[in-house]
Coordinates of C-alpha atoms in Angstrom, one line a residue:
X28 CA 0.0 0.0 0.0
X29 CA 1.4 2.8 -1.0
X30 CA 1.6 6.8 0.9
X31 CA -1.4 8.1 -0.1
X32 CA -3.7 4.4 -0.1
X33 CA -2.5 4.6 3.7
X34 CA -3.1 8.5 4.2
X35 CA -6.6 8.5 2.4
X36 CA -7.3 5.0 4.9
X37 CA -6.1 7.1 7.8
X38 CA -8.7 9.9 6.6
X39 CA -12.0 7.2 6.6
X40 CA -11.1 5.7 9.7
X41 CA -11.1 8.8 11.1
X42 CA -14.4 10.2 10.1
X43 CA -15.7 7.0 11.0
X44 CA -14.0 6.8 14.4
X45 CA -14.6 10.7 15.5
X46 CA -17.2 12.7 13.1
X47 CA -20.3 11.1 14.1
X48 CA -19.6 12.6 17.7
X49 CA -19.6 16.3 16.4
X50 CA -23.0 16.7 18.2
X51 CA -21.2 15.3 21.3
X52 CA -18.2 17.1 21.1
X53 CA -20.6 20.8 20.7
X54 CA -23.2 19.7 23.4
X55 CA -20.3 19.6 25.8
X56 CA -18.4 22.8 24.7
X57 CA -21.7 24.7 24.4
X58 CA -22.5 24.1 28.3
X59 CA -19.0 24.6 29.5
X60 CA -18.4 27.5 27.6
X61 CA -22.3 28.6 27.4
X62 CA -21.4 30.3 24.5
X63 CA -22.5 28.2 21.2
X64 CA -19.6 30.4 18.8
X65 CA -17.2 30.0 21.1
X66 CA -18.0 26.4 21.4
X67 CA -17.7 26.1 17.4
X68 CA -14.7 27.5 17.5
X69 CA -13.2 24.9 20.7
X70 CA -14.6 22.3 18.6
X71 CA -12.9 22.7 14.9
X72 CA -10.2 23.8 17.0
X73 CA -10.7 20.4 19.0
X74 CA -10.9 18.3 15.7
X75 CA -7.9 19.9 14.3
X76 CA -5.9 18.7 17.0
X77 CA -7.7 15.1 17.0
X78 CA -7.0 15.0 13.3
X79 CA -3.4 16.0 14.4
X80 CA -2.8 13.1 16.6
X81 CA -5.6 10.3 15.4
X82 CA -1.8 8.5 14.0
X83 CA -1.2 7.9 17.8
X84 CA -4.6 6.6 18.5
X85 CA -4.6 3.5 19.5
X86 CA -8.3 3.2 21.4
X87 CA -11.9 1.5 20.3
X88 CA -14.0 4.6 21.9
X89 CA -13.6 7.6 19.9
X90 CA -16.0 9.5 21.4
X91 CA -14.9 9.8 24.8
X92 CA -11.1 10.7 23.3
X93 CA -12.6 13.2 21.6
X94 CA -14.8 14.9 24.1
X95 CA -11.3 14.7 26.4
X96 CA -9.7 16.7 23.8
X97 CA -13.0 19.4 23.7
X98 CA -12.9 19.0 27.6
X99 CA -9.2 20.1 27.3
X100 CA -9.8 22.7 24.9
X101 CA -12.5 24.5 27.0
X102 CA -10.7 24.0 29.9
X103 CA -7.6 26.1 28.9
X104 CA -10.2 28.4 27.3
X105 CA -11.7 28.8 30.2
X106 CA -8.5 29.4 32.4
X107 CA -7.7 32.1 29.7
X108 CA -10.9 34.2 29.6
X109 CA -12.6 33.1 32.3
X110 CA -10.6 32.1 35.2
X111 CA -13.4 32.2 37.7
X112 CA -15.5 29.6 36.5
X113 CA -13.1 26.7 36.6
X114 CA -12.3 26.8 40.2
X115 CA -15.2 26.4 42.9
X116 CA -14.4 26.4 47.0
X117 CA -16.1 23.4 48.6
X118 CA -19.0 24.3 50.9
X119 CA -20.2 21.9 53.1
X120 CA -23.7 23.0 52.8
X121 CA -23.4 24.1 48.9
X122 CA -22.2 20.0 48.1
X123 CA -24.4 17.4 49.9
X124 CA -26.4 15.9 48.9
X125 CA -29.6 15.5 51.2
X126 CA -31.3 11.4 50.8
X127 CA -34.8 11.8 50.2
X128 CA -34.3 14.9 48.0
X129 CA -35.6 14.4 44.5
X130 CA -33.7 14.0 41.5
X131 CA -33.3 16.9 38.7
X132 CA -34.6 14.1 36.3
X133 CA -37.9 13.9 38.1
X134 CA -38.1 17.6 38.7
X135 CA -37.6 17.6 34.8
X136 CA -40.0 15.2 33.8
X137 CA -42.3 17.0 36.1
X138 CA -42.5 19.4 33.4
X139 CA -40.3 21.8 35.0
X140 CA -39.8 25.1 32.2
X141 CA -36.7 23.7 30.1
X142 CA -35.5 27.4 29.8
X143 CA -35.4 27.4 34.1
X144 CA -33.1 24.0 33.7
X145 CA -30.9 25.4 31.3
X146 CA -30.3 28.3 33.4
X147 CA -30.0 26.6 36.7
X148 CA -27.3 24.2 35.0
X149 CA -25.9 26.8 33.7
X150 CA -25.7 28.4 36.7
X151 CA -23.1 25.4 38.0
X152 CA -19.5 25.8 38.2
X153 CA -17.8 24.0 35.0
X154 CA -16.7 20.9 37.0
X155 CA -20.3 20.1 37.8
X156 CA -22.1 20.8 34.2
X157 CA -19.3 18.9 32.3
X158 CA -20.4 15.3 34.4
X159 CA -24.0 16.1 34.0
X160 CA -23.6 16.7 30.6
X161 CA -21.6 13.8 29.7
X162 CA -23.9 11.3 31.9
X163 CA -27.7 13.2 31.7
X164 CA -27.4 14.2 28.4
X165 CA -24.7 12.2 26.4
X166 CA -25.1 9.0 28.3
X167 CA -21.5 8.2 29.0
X168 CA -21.1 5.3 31.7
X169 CA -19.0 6.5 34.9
X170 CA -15.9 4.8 33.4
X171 CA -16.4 7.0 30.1
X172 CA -16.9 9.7 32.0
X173 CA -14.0 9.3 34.5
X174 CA -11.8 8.7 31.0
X175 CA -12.9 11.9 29.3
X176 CA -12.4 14.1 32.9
X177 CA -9.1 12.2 34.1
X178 CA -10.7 11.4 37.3
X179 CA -11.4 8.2 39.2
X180 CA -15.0 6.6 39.0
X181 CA -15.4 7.7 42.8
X182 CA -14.9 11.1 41.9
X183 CA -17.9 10.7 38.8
X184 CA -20.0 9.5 41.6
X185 CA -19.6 11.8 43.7
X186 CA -19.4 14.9 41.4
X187 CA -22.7 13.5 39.9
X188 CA -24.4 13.6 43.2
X189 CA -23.0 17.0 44.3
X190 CA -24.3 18.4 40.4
X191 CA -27.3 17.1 41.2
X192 CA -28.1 18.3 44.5
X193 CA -27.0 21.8 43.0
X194 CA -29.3 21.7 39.9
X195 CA -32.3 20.9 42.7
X196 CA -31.5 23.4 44.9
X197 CA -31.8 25.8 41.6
X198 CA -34.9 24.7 39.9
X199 CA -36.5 24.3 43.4
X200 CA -35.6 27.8 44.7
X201 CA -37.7 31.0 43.9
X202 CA -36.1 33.7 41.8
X203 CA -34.2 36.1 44.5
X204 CA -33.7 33.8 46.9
X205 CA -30.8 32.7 48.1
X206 CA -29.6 29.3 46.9

């Protein structure tokens, strides 16, 4: 086989490995930038790079190496224009999770106004949107998800739990009040 056979093989395995997650790979830059030109640009600037290094890639799951490589390329976004959303202090009261307290999927399928959910996760630090993202609306597994965030499964779990108790508290409190 010669240079090109091999290049232009190369070239179909990769749109068939990585381009059917472009909705993936936007949905998660869209909420962790909440910006949907910025997260165009993260993500053509997220499949150059994948294009880059797809030589080197070696894996079966192409959509969570890609949406590590959009995580990474909102991430130092982020730190560039908007340092204050990727770090968040713990508070005790802020991240647990109370046991009886309903989940955001119920509150949702409750009918609760799609436009108060998407503000309310909005409203999360970065760290908490990204695993709801990935597990609510992409349906990543914890292990995906632990993969694509460079975390342990523990972590997803409990990240997941503390996102969750968060979105509550905001589609449950009144406008004004203190969350």
């Amino acid at each position: 086989m010669g240079p090109r056979a091999e290049q232009e093989r190369g070239v179909a395995r990769f749109e068939e490995s990585v381009l059917p997650h472009m909705d993936s790979a936007y949905n998660l830059a869209r909420w962790l930038t909440r910006n949907g030109h910025d997260a165009e640009d993260l993500v053509q600037e997220s499949l150059l790079r994948a294009f880059q290094a797809f030589q080197g890639f070696r894996g079966t799951d192409g959509r969570a190496w890609l949406l590590a490589i959009v995580r990474n390329a909102c991430y130092t976004w982020l730190r560039r224009n908007r340092q204050q959303e990727v770090t968040t202090e713990f508070d005790e009261e802020v991240h647990t999770l109370e046991g009886d307290a309903l989940n955001p999927e119920k509150l949702v399928l409750r009918e609760v106004d799609s436009a108060r959910v998407r503000q309310a996760l909005e409203e999360l630090p970065a760290e908490f949107r990204e695993v709801l993202v990935l597990r609510e609306m992409e349906g990543l597994s914890y292990k995906e998800i632990g993969t694509v965030v460079d975390i342990p499964v523990g972590t997803v779990m409990s990240r997941l739990a503390r996102a969750r108790g968060r979105l509550q508290r905001g589609l449950t409190s009144r406008p004004g009040e203190e969350r």
